[in-house]
Short mmCIF file of C-alpha atoms in Angstrom, two decimals:
data_model
loop_
_atom_site.label_atom_id
_atom_site.label_comp_id
_atom_site.label_asym_id
_atom_site.label_seq_id
_atom_site.Cartn_x
_atom_site.Cartn_y
_atom_site.Cartn_z
CA UNK P 1 15.85 -6.05 39.32
CA UNK P 2 15.99 -9.68 40.22
CA UNK P 3 16.04 -12.02 37.23
CA UNK P 4 13.67 -14.96 36.90
CA UNK P 5 16.60 -17.33 37.31
CA UNK P 6 17.68 -15.62 40.51
CA UNK P 7 14.14 -15.81 41.91
CA UNK P 8 14.01 -19.48 40.99
CA UNK P 9 17.38 -20.19 42.61
CA UNK P 10 16.69 -18.27 45.82
CA UNK P 11 13.19 -19.67 46.43
CA UNK P 12 14.56 -23.17 45.73
CA UNK P 13 16.97 -22.65 48.65
CA UNK P 14 13.99 -22.93 51.00
CA UNK P 15 14.32 -26.66 50.36
CA UNK P 16 17.20 -28.67 51.80
CA UNK P 17 17.64 -30.62 48.54
CA UNK P 18 18.45 -27.45 46.59
CA UNK P 19 20.63 -26.05 49.37
CA UNK P 20 22.76 -29.20 49.05
CA UNK P 21 22.84 -29.09 45.24
CA UNK P 22 23.78 -25.41 45.16
CA UNK P 23 25.77 -25.35 48.42
CA UNK P 24 24.07 -22.08 49.28
CA UNK P 25 21.64 -20.75 51.88
CA UNK P 26 20.07 -17.36 52.52
CA UNK P 27 19.48 -15.08 55.46
CA UNK P 28 17.13 -12.12 55.86
CA UNK P 29 17.35 -8.93 57.89
CA UNK P 30 20.16 -6.46 58.56
CA UNK P 31 21.26 -7.94 61.89
CA UNK P 32 21.62 -11.56 60.84
CA UNK P 33 23.28 -10.64 57.53
CA UNK P 34 25.74 -8.32 59.27
CA UNK P 35 26.71 -11.05 61.74
CA UNK P 36 27.28 -13.51 58.90
CA UNK P 37 29.32 -10.96 56.91
CA UNK P 38 31.52 -10.26 59.93
CA UNK P 39 32.15 -13.97 60.35
CA UNK P 40 33.69 -16.30 57.84
CA UNK P 41 30.60 -16.78 55.70
CA UNK P 42 31.26 -16.13 52.02
CA UNK P 43 28.70 -13.86 50.45
CA UNK P 44 27.26 -14.94 47.13
CA UNK P 45 24.98 -11.94 46.62
CA UNK P 46 23.13 -9.35 48.68
CA UNK P 47 19.73 -7.95 47.71
CA UNK P 48 18.63 -4.83 49.55
CA UNK P 49 15.91 -2.20 49.23
CA UNK P 50 18.03 0.41 51.01
CA UNK P 51 21.32 2.19 50.36
CA UNK P 52 23.06 0.25 53.09
CA UNK P 53 25.83 -2.34 53.54
CA UNK P 54 28.56 0.01 52.29
CA UNK P 55 31.16 -2.61 53.16
CA UNK P 56 29.84 -4.89 50.41
CA UNK P 57 31.35 -4.54 46.92
CA UNK P 58 28.99 -3.22 44.25
CA UNK P 59 29.36 -6.37 42.16
CA UNK P 60 28.04 -8.45 45.06
CA UNK P 61 25.07 -6.19 45.79
CA UNK P 62 21.81 -5.26 44.07
CA UNK P 63 19.49 -2.44 45.04
CA UNK P 64 16.03 -3.89 44.46
CA UNK P 65 12.40 -2.85 44.78
CA UNK P 66 10.25 -4.07 47.68
CA UNK P 67 8.12 -6.04 45.24
CA UNK P 68 11.18 -7.98 44.09
CA UNK P 69 12.18 -8.67 47.69
CA UNK P 70 8.72 -10.13 48.24
CA UNK P 71 9.35 -12.57 45.41
CA UNK P 72 12.53 -14.00 46.95
CA UNK P 73 11.70 -13.70 50.67
CA UNK P 74 10.58 -16.62 52.82
CA UNK P 75 8.94 -14.26 55.31
CA UNK P 76 5.28 -13.26 55.37
CA UNK P 77 6.46 -9.70 56.01
CA UNK P 78 9.81 -9.33 54.25
CA UNK P 79 12.59 -7.38 55.87
CA UNK P 80 14.65 -4.85 53.89
CA UNK P 81 17.30 -7.26 52.66
CA UNK P 82 18.16 -10.86 51.81
CA UNK P 83 21.63 -12.31 51.32
CA UNK P 84 22.69 -15.56 49.72
CA UNK P 85 25.77 -17.18 51.27
CA UNK P 86 27.89 -20.18 50.40
CA UNK P 87 27.45 -23.08 52.81
CA UNK P 88 30.86 -23.42 54.47
CA UNK P 89 32.64 -26.75 54.72
CA UNK P 90 31.64 -28.60 57.85
CA UNK P 91 34.39 -28.35 60.44
CA UNK P 92 35.50 -31.26 62.57
CA UNK P 93 33.92 -31.60 65.98
CA UNK P 94 35.54 -29.61 68.78
CA UNK P 95 35.55 -32.35 71.41
CA UNK P 96 36.09 -30.36 74.56
CA UNK P 97 34.10 -28.42 77.09
CA UNK P 98 30.35 -28.79 77.23
CA UNK P 99 28.66 -30.06 74.05
CA UNK P 100 24.96 -30.22 73.23
CA UNK P 101 23.82 -33.09 70.98
CA UNK P 102 20.36 -33.17 69.41
CA UNK P 103 18.60 -36.47 68.82
CA UNK P 104 16.16 -35.59 66.00
CA UNK P 105 14.99 -32.11 66.97
CA UNK P 106 12.56 -31.22 64.17
CA UNK P 107 11.24 -27.75 64.86
CA UNK P 108 13.26 -24.94 63.21
CA UNK P 109 12.37 -22.51 65.99
CA UNK P 110 13.65 -24.94 68.62
CA UNK P 111 16.96 -25.48 66.79
CA UNK P 112 17.41 -21.73 66.37
CA UNK P 113 16.67 -21.08 70.05
CA UNK P 114 19.05 -23.87 71.14
CA UNK P 115 21.81 -22.37 68.99
CA UNK P 116 21.25 -18.98 70.67
CA UNK P 117 21.47 -20.72 74.04
CA UNK P 118 24.76 -22.43 73.08
CA UNK P 119 26.13 -19.04 72.04
CA UNK P 120 24.98 -17.43 75.33
CA UNK P 121 26.42 -20.17 77.52
CA UNK P 122 29.73 -20.46 75.66
CA UNK P 123 29.02 -23.88 74.18
CA UNK P 124 31.23 -24.03 71.10
CA UNK P 125 29.98 -27.27 69.60
CA UNK P 126 26.45 -28.37 68.71
CA UNK P 127 26.11 -31.91 67.37
CA UNK P 128 22.99 -32.84 65.41
CA UNK P 129 21.69 -36.25 64.39
CA UNK P 130 21.11 -36.61 60.64
CA UNK P 131 17.35 -36.37 61.23
CA UNK P 132 17.60 -33.05 63.06
CA UNK P 133 16.25 -30.08 61.08
CA UNK P 134 18.86 -28.49 58.77
CA UNK P 135 20.74 -25.57 60.31
CA UNK P 136 20.53 -23.68 56.97
CA UNK P 137 16.73 -23.93 56.86
CA UNK P 138 15.63 -20.24 56.50
CA UNK P 139 13.48 -20.45 59.65
CA UNK P 140 16.44 -21.73 61.65
CA UNK P 141 18.80 -19.08 60.25
CA UNK P 142 16.21 -16.44 61.21
CA UNK P 143 15.68 -17.80 64.73
CA UNK P 144 19.42 -17.95 65.52
CA UNK P 145 19.72 -14.15 65.46
CA UNK P 146 23.31 -14.40 64.24
CA UNK P 147 24.46 -17.07 66.67
CA UNK P 148 24.89 -19.37 63.68
CA UNK P 149 28.21 -17.64 63.03
CA UNK P 150 29.64 -18.42 66.47
CA UNK P 151 28.74 -22.05 67.21
CA UNK P 152 30.23 -25.02 65.35
CA UNK P 153 27.36 -27.19 64.12
CA UNK P 154 28.09 -30.73 62.91
CA UNK P 155 25.70 -33.39 61.60
CA UNK P 156 26.65 -36.95 62.46
CA UNK P 157 25.31 -40.47 62.84
CA UNK P 158 24.56 -39.86 66.51
CA UNK P 159 24.56 -43.53 67.56
CA UNK P 160 27.95 -44.03 65.97
CA UNK P 161 29.34 -40.82 67.45
CA UNK P 162 28.11 -41.47 71.00
CA UNK P 163 29.36 -45.07 70.91
CA UNK P 164 32.96 -43.90 70.39
CA UNK P 165 33.20 -40.66 72.36
CA UNK P 166 35.38 -40.51 75.45
CA UNK P 167 33.36 -37.70 76.99
CA UNK P 168 30.76 -38.34 79.68
CA UNK P 169 27.25 -38.51 78.20
CA UNK P 170 24.23 -36.94 79.94
CA UNK P 171 20.50 -37.00 79.31
CA UNK P 172 17.39 -35.91 81.23
CA UNK P 173 14.66 -38.39 82.14
CA UNK P 174 11.75 -38.34 84.60
CA UNK P 175 13.55 -40.92 86.78
CA UNK P 176 17.00 -39.29 86.62
CA UNK P 177 19.04 -37.78 89.44
CA UNK P 178 17.89 -34.34 90.59
CA UNK P 179 19.98 -32.00 88.42
CA UNK P 180 20.06 -29.41 91.24
CA UNK P 181 21.82 -31.87 93.54
CA UNK P 182 24.16 -33.44 91.00
CA UNK P 183 27.82 -32.70 90.75
CA UNK P 184 28.05 -31.54 87.15
CA UNK P 185 31.41 -31.52 85.35
CA UNK P 186 32.68 -28.78 83.03
CA UNK P 187 33.08 -31.23 80.21
CA UNK P 188 30.60 -33.65 78.67
CA UNK P 189 27.87 -34.19 76.10
CA UNK P 190 24.25 -33.43 76.93
CA UNK P 191 21.73 -35.17 74.69
CA UNK P 192 18.39 -33.45 74.02
CA UNK P 193 15.58 -35.49 72.47
CA UNK P 194 12.91 -35.14 69.83
CA UNK P 195 9.88 -32.89 70.57
CA UNK P 196 7.34 -35.71 70.59
CA UNK P 197 9.33 -38.82 71.46
CA UNK P 198 12.20 -37.61 73.60
CA UNK P 199 15.52 -39.42 73.43
CA UNK P 200 15.45 -42.55 71.24
CA UNK P 201 15.85 -45.94 72.93
CA UNK P 202 19.14 -46.73 71.20
CA UNK P 203 20.71 -43.48 72.38
CA UNK P 204 19.16 -43.81 75.85
CA UNK P 205 20.91 -47.15 76.34
CA UNK P 206 24.25 -45.38 75.88
CA UNK P 207 23.60 -42.63 78.43
CA UNK P 208 25.33 -43.34 81.73
CA UNK P 209 24.41 -40.10 83.49
CA UNK P 210 20.64 -39.81 83.89
CA UNK P 211 19.56 -36.41 85.15
CA UNK P 212 16.14 -34.96 85.90
CA UNK P 213 14.70 -31.46 86.11
CA UNK P 214 12.32 -31.70 89.10
CA UNK P 215 8.73 -30.55 88.88
CA UNK P 216 7.32 -28.29 91.59
CA UNK P 217 3.95 -27.38 93.05
CA UNK P 218 1.10 -29.41 94.48
CA UNK P 219 -0.38 -30.75 91.29
CA UNK P 220 2.73 -31.76 89.34
CA UNK P 221 0.62 -32.39 86.28
CA UNK P 222 2.75 -30.45 83.80
CA UNK P 223 3.57 -33.05 81.21
CA UNK P 224 6.85 -31.84 79.81
CA UNK P 225 9.11 -28.92 79.13
CA UNK P 226 9.71 -27.64 75.61
CA UNK P 227 13.10 -28.96 74.40
CA UNK P 228 14.56 -25.47 73.99
CA UNK P 229 13.54 -24.29 77.47
CA UNK P 230 14.83 -27.56 78.96
CA UNK P 231 18.16 -26.98 77.18
CA UNK P 232 18.33 -23.51 78.72
CA UNK P 233 17.72 -24.82 82.24
CA UNK P 234 20.31 -27.60 81.83
CA UNK P 235 22.98 -25.28 80.40
CA UNK P 236 22.33 -22.83 83.23
CA UNK P 237 22.85 -25.62 85.80
CA UNK P 238 26.06 -26.88 84.18
CA UNK P 239 27.51 -23.38 83.97
CA UNK P 240 26.29 -21.64 87.12
CA UNK P 241 29.30 -22.60 89.25
CA UNK P 242 31.72 -21.17 86.71
CA UNK P 243 30.85 -17.54 87.44
CA UNK C 1 -22.57 -31.40 59.96
CA UNK C 2 -21.45 -27.99 61.09
CA UNK C 3 -23.86 -25.20 60.17
CA UNK C 4 -22.75 -22.02 58.42
CA UNK C 5 -23.51 -20.05 61.56
CA UNK C 6 -21.36 -22.36 63.67
CA UNK C 7 -18.48 -22.07 61.18
CA UNK C 8 -18.84 -18.31 61.26
CA UNK C 9 -18.89 -18.21 65.05
CA UNK C 10 -15.94 -20.54 65.55
CA UNK C 11 -13.67 -18.94 62.96
CA UNK C 12 -14.55 -15.53 64.41
CA UNK C 13 -13.13 -16.77 67.74
CA UNK C 14 -9.67 -16.59 66.20
CA UNK C 15 -10.01 -12.86 66.81
CA UNK C 16 -9.84 -11.40 70.30
CA UNK C 17 -12.69 -8.99 69.56
CA UNK C 18 -15.13 -11.85 68.92
CA UNK C 19 -13.83 -13.88 71.84
CA UNK C 20 -14.75 -10.95 74.06
CA UNK C 21 -18.17 -10.43 72.44
CA UNK C 22 -19.05 -14.14 72.67
CA UNK C 23 -17.11 -14.91 75.84
CA UNK C 24 -15.89 -18.10 74.21
CA UNK C 25 -12.61 -19.60 72.98
CA UNK C 26 -11.69 -22.88 71.34
CA UNK C 27 -9.05 -25.56 71.76
CA UNK C 28 -7.93 -28.31 69.38
CA UNK C 29 -6.56 -31.78 69.98
CA UNK C 30 -7.51 -34.60 72.36
CA UNK C 31 -4.92 -33.81 75.02
CA UNK C 32 -5.66 -30.11 75.46
CA UNK C 33 -9.43 -30.63 75.32
CA UNK C 34 -9.27 -33.42 77.89
CA UNK C 35 -7.26 -31.26 80.27
CA UNK C 36 -9.77 -28.43 79.92
CA UNK C 37 -12.72 -30.78 80.44
CA UNK C 38 -11.15 -32.18 83.59
CA UNK C 39 -10.66 -28.67 84.94
CA UNK C 40 -13.35 -26.12 85.55
CA UNK C 41 -13.78 -24.99 81.97
CA UNK C 42 -17.39 -25.08 80.82
CA UNK C 43 -17.82 -26.81 77.50
CA UNK C 44 -20.00 -25.06 74.96
CA UNK C 45 -19.71 -27.69 72.24
CA UNK C 46 -17.32 -30.39 71.07
CA UNK C 47 -16.74 -31.29 67.42
CA UNK C 48 -14.95 -34.54 66.77
CA UNK C 49 -14.26 -36.81 63.79
CA UNK C 50 -13.93 -39.89 66.04
CA UNK C 51 -16.20 -41.83 68.36
CA UNK C 52 -14.40 -40.54 71.43
CA UNK C 53 -14.99 -38.34 74.48
CA UNK C 54 -17.57 -40.69 75.95
CA UNK C 55 -17.73 -38.54 79.07
CA UNK C 56 -19.32 -35.69 77.07
CA UNK C 57 -23.14 -35.58 76.79
CA UNK C 58 -24.54 -36.23 73.32
CA UNK C 59 -26.22 -32.83 73.22
CA UNK C 60 -22.85 -31.16 73.68
CA UNK C 61 -21.08 -33.20 71.03
CA UNK C 62 -21.19 -33.52 67.24
CA UNK C 63 -19.56 -36.21 65.16
CA UNK C 64 -18.33 -34.38 62.08
CA UNK C 65 -16.48 -35.10 58.85
CA UNK C 66 -12.82 -34.19 58.42
CA UNK C 67 -13.77 -31.64 55.78
CA UNK C 68 -15.99 -29.85 58.28
CA UNK C 69 -13.21 -29.85 60.86
CA UNK C 70 -10.97 -28.16 58.29
CA UNK C 71 -13.52 -25.36 57.98
CA UNK C 72 -13.49 -24.53 61.69
CA UNK C 73 -9.86 -25.37 62.56
CA UNK C 74 -7.14 -22.75 62.98
CA UNK C 75 -4.43 -25.32 62.26
CA UNK C 76 -2.80 -25.95 58.88
CA UNK C 77 -3.14 -29.67 59.63
CA UNK C 78 -6.29 -30.08 61.75
CA UNK C 79 -6.32 -32.51 64.62
CA UNK C 80 -9.27 -34.87 65.16
CA UNK C 81 -11.33 -32.54 67.34
CA UNK C 82 -12.11 -28.97 68.31
CA UNK C 83 -13.98 -27.79 71.38
CA UNK C 84 -15.55 -24.44 72.15
CA UNK C 85 -15.44 -23.42 75.80
CA UNK C 86 -16.85 -20.50 77.77
CA UNK C 87 -14.24 -18.02 78.90
CA UNK C 88 -14.32 -18.30 82.69
CA UNK C 89 -14.58 -15.25 84.89
CA UNK C 90 -11.18 -13.85 85.70
CA UNK C 91 -10.19 -14.80 89.23
CA UNK C 92 -8.53 -12.39 91.60
CA UNK C 93 -4.75 -12.48 91.78
CA UNK C 94 -3.24 -15.06 94.14
CA UNK C 95 -0.67 -12.78 95.75
CA UNK C 96 1.65 -15.32 97.30
CA UNK C 97 4.61 -17.45 96.33
CA UNK C 98 6.49 -16.74 93.15
CA UNK C 99 4.61 -14.81 90.46
CA UNK C 100 5.62 -14.18 86.85
CA UNK C 101 4.44 -10.88 85.32
CA UNK C 102 4.67 -10.22 81.59
CA UNK C 103 5.29 -6.71 80.30
CA UNK C 104 3.84 -6.87 76.76
CA UNK C 105 4.90 -10.33 75.59
CA UNK C 106 3.45 -10.47 72.07
CA UNK C 107 4.32 -13.90 70.65
CA UNK C 108 1.64 -16.59 71.26
CA UNK C 109 4.27 -19.35 71.30
CA UNK C 110 6.24 -17.51 73.99
CA UNK C 111 3.15 -17.00 76.18
CA UNK C 112 2.20 -20.66 75.80
CA UNK C 113 5.72 -21.83 76.67
CA UNK C 114 5.86 -19.49 79.69
CA UNK C 115 2.54 -20.90 80.94
CA UNK C 116 3.94 -24.45 80.65
CA UNK C 117 6.98 -23.31 82.62
CA UNK C 118 4.80 -21.79 85.36
CA UNK C 119 2.92 -25.08 85.57
CA UNK C 120 6.16 -27.08 85.75
CA UNK C 121 7.71 -24.89 88.43
CA UNK C 122 4.57 -24.64 90.57
CA UNK C 123 3.94 -20.95 89.85
CA UNK C 124 0.21 -20.52 90.45
CA UNK C 125 -0.19 -16.98 89.20
CA UNK C 126 0.76 -15.39 85.87
CA UNK C 127 0.08 -11.68 85.55
CA UNK C 128 -0.10 -10.13 82.08
CA UNK C 129 -0.06 -6.49 81.04
CA UNK C 130 -3.05 -5.46 78.92
CA UNK C 131 -0.83 -5.42 75.83
CA UNK C 132 0.32 -9.01 76.32
CA UNK C 133 -1.10 -11.47 73.78
CA UNK C 134 -4.49 -12.91 74.82
CA UNK C 135 -4.30 -16.21 76.68
CA UNK C 136 -7.34 -17.47 74.71
CA UNK C 137 -5.67 -16.86 71.35
CA UNK C 138 -5.86 -20.31 69.63
CA UNK C 139 -2.07 -20.40 69.14
CA UNK C 140 -1.53 -19.78 72.85
CA UNK C 141 -4.11 -22.38 73.89
CA UNK C 142 -2.36 -24.88 71.61
CA UNK C 143 1.14 -24.07 72.90
CA UNK C 144 0.15 -24.42 76.56
CA UNK C 145 -0.43 -28.19 76.20
CA UNK C 146 -3.14 -28.08 78.88
CA UNK C 147 -1.24 -25.97 81.39
CA UNK C 148 -3.86 -23.26 80.82
CA UNK C 149 -6.12 -25.19 83.19
CA UNK C 150 -3.68 -25.12 86.10
CA UNK C 151 -2.26 -21.59 86.23
CA UNK C 152 -4.28 -18.51 87.17
CA UNK C 153 -3.82 -15.89 84.45
CA UNK C 154 -4.87 -12.30 85.12
CA UNK C 155 -4.64 -9.24 82.87
CA UNK C 156 -3.98 -5.97 84.65
CA UNK C 157 -2.68 -2.45 84.20
CA UNK C 158 0.84 -3.58 85.07
CA UNK C 159 2.13 -0.14 86.11
CA UNK C 160 -0.78 0.30 88.49
CA UNK C 161 -0.45 -3.23 89.87
CA UNK C 162 3.31 -3.06 90.44
CA UNK C 163 3.03 0.36 92.07
CA UNK C 164 0.81 -1.02 94.83
CA UNK C 165 2.09 -4.57 95.42
CA UNK C 166 3.78 -5.41 98.69
CA UNK C 167 5.79 -8.25 97.13
CA UNK C 168 9.44 -7.79 96.13
CA UNK C 169 9.76 -7.04 92.41
CA UNK C 170 12.53 -8.57 90.28
CA UNK C 171 13.68 -8.07 86.73
CA UNK C 172 16.71 -9.14 84.65
CA UNK C 173 19.02 -6.58 83.05
CA UNK C 174 22.52 -6.71 81.57
CA UNK C 175 23.86 -4.73 84.54
CA UNK C 176 21.97 -6.65 87.24
CA UNK C 177 23.39 -8.78 90.04
CA UNK C 178 24.57 -12.26 88.98
CA UNK C 179 21.46 -14.40 89.49
CA UNK C 180 23.64 -17.41 90.38
CA UNK C 181 25.11 -15.52 93.36
CA UNK C 182 21.95 -13.79 94.54
CA UNK C 183 19.97 -14.84 97.55
CA UNK C 184 16.59 -15.43 95.96
CA UNK C 185 13.43 -15.48 98.12
CA UNK C 186 10.54 -17.91 97.76
CA UNK C 187 8.11 -15.07 97.26
CA UNK C 188 8.15 -12.22 94.79
CA UNK C 189 7.18 -11.01 91.34
CA UNK C 190 9.53 -11.55 88.39
CA UNK C 191 8.89 -9.23 85.45
CA UNK C 192 9.66 -10.49 81.95
CA UNK C 193 9.79 -7.97 79.11
CA UNK C 194 8.67 -7.62 75.53
CA UNK C 195 10.50 -9.65 72.84
CA UNK C 196 11.95 -6.64 71.03
CA UNK C 197 12.12 -3.92 73.67
CA UNK C 198 12.56 -5.74 76.97
CA UNK C 199 11.05 -4.25 80.11
CA UNK C 200 9.46 -0.82 79.57
CA UNK C 201 11.10 2.21 81.21
CA UNK C 202 8.14 2.93 83.47
CA UNK C 203 8.13 -0.61 84.86
CA UNK C 204 11.94 -0.68 85.07
CA UNK C 205 11.91 2.35 87.37
CA UNK C 206 9.77 0.36 89.82
CA UNK C 207 12.06 -2.69 89.94
CA UNK C 208 14.22 -2.68 93.04
CA UNK C 209 15.89 -6.08 92.50
CA UNK C 210 17.96 -6.05 89.33
CA UNK C 211 19.22 -9.49 88.40
CA UNK C 212 21.30 -10.68 85.48
CA UNK C 213 21.80 -14.04 83.73
CA UNK C 214 25.56 -14.05 83.00
CA UNK C 215 26.91 -14.80 79.53
CA UNK C 216 29.72 -17.30 79.14
CA UNK C 217 32.49 -18.06 76.67
CA UNK C 218 35.26 -16.01 75.14
CA UNK C 219 33.26 -14.04 72.63
CA UNK C 220 30.19 -13.08 74.66
CA UNK C 221 28.54 -11.74 71.55
CA UNK C 222 25.20 -13.48 72.00
CA UNK C 223 22.78 -10.58 72.01
CA UNK C 224 19.92 -11.89 74.09
CA UNK C 225 17.97 -14.87 75.30
CA UNK C 226 14.48 -15.60 74.06
CA UNK C 227 11.97 -14.44 76.71
CA UNK C 228 10.59 -17.95 77.27
CA UNK C 229 14.01 -19.58 77.71
CA UNK C 230 15.05 -16.74 80.03
CA UNK C 231 11.89 -17.33 82.10
CA UNK C 232 12.83 -21.02 82.37
CA UNK C 233 16.34 -20.24 83.60
CA UNK C 234 15.06 -17.69 86.14
CA UNK C 235 12.35 -20.00 87.50
CA UNK C 236 14.89 -22.80 87.79
CA UNK C 237 17.20 -20.53 89.83
CA UNK C 238 14.40 -19.33 92.14
CA UNK C 239 13.20 -22.88 92.76
CA UNK C 240 16.39 -24.97 92.80
CA UNK C 241 16.95 -24.66 96.54
CA UNK C 242 13.46 -25.90 97.33
CA UNK C 243 14.17 -29.51 96.29
#
């Protein structure tokens, strides 16, 4: 059974406001929950419809009916389990190696995909502007496929942060230098912009290294690349000489 | 005004079955509709809440109320216009240059993003297995941002097609050759697999060129790349020496 208060609490965690008040978030599905359990995320409570997760203490676990899972799930088709975790304290920024910084990325799927890309390409630090979608948004947690446990994510005033960093700052623009012909360093910050508006003017004025992903073909009418796919191409270019 | 019959027809076009019966699909939003109009797509009828699209004949256009647009739209927040187009005859496959072939990609967002990538990287032909999501699915049309008008998309029995092609066939696998160190040709077919299961066994047995996108970092626990971001990285690698 899931009590009315528990249902109320868990569904409230779909909203950022209540995640902040309660300092909790939730994840759904065996894979994501297992990855979070194996990392340093502190479990508040696990709700499952199966006799699984033997590693979790009985007091932290409830066997519930599918109908109850439906009541607390954020998914149209609920998985077999949902776990509430404490939001960990934000760690300080790891200012070394390659860093991705997001200037108001709003789509949860894009943030989740970018986090998976950071994990794949060994990027340890993801910096997000305050207006970027919350990393503990259930749709983001779902889209990260567990990568959330392996990349340090920090929310900052991006203008302030960029204005004081000693690392080289990169961004992609239509008029930038061909990324395929640029000499890319192993260290630096790559800024990725908002889905509709790209990189904001204030941030753009602070970017010294303007790169460009060339378009190909005869027509060259493709308007833009999705921010997550562009991040993948850029990370691949920065890392390809390190194999 | 939009008649009951029109509402019934247009909403039915959200389903593949009725798109096939009626040989029609619809697109929403000024940008996508304009791109389709400028290409060879034959307009059936345009519904708009604004006095726009002056290039469209009055008999092919209806000025409608927002409430009527809501009734025919597939979007949670309808745009200002919706246009019904005839599904064009499928063109024969352009068997030259670089081709992307999808082995049961099911997510409309992924197919749309892949089409945008093909457009960006000058890939003129996208081949889809019969089980791949329909290109005229409204969510795909929306995600393509107009690229649907510039890339030739053909649905085939993929096993049959691959078994007879004379082009080199590529695929990415964990045990493949490092894509960053491979000598990639300007011509060939790159197979991308299903979101959950990857490339099917039958297709895999026909792939002679096994590539791999290396993982980086100390942990190397990232499980996989999203199929659309992987397509972006692969296209970038195939094309980077052509700038």
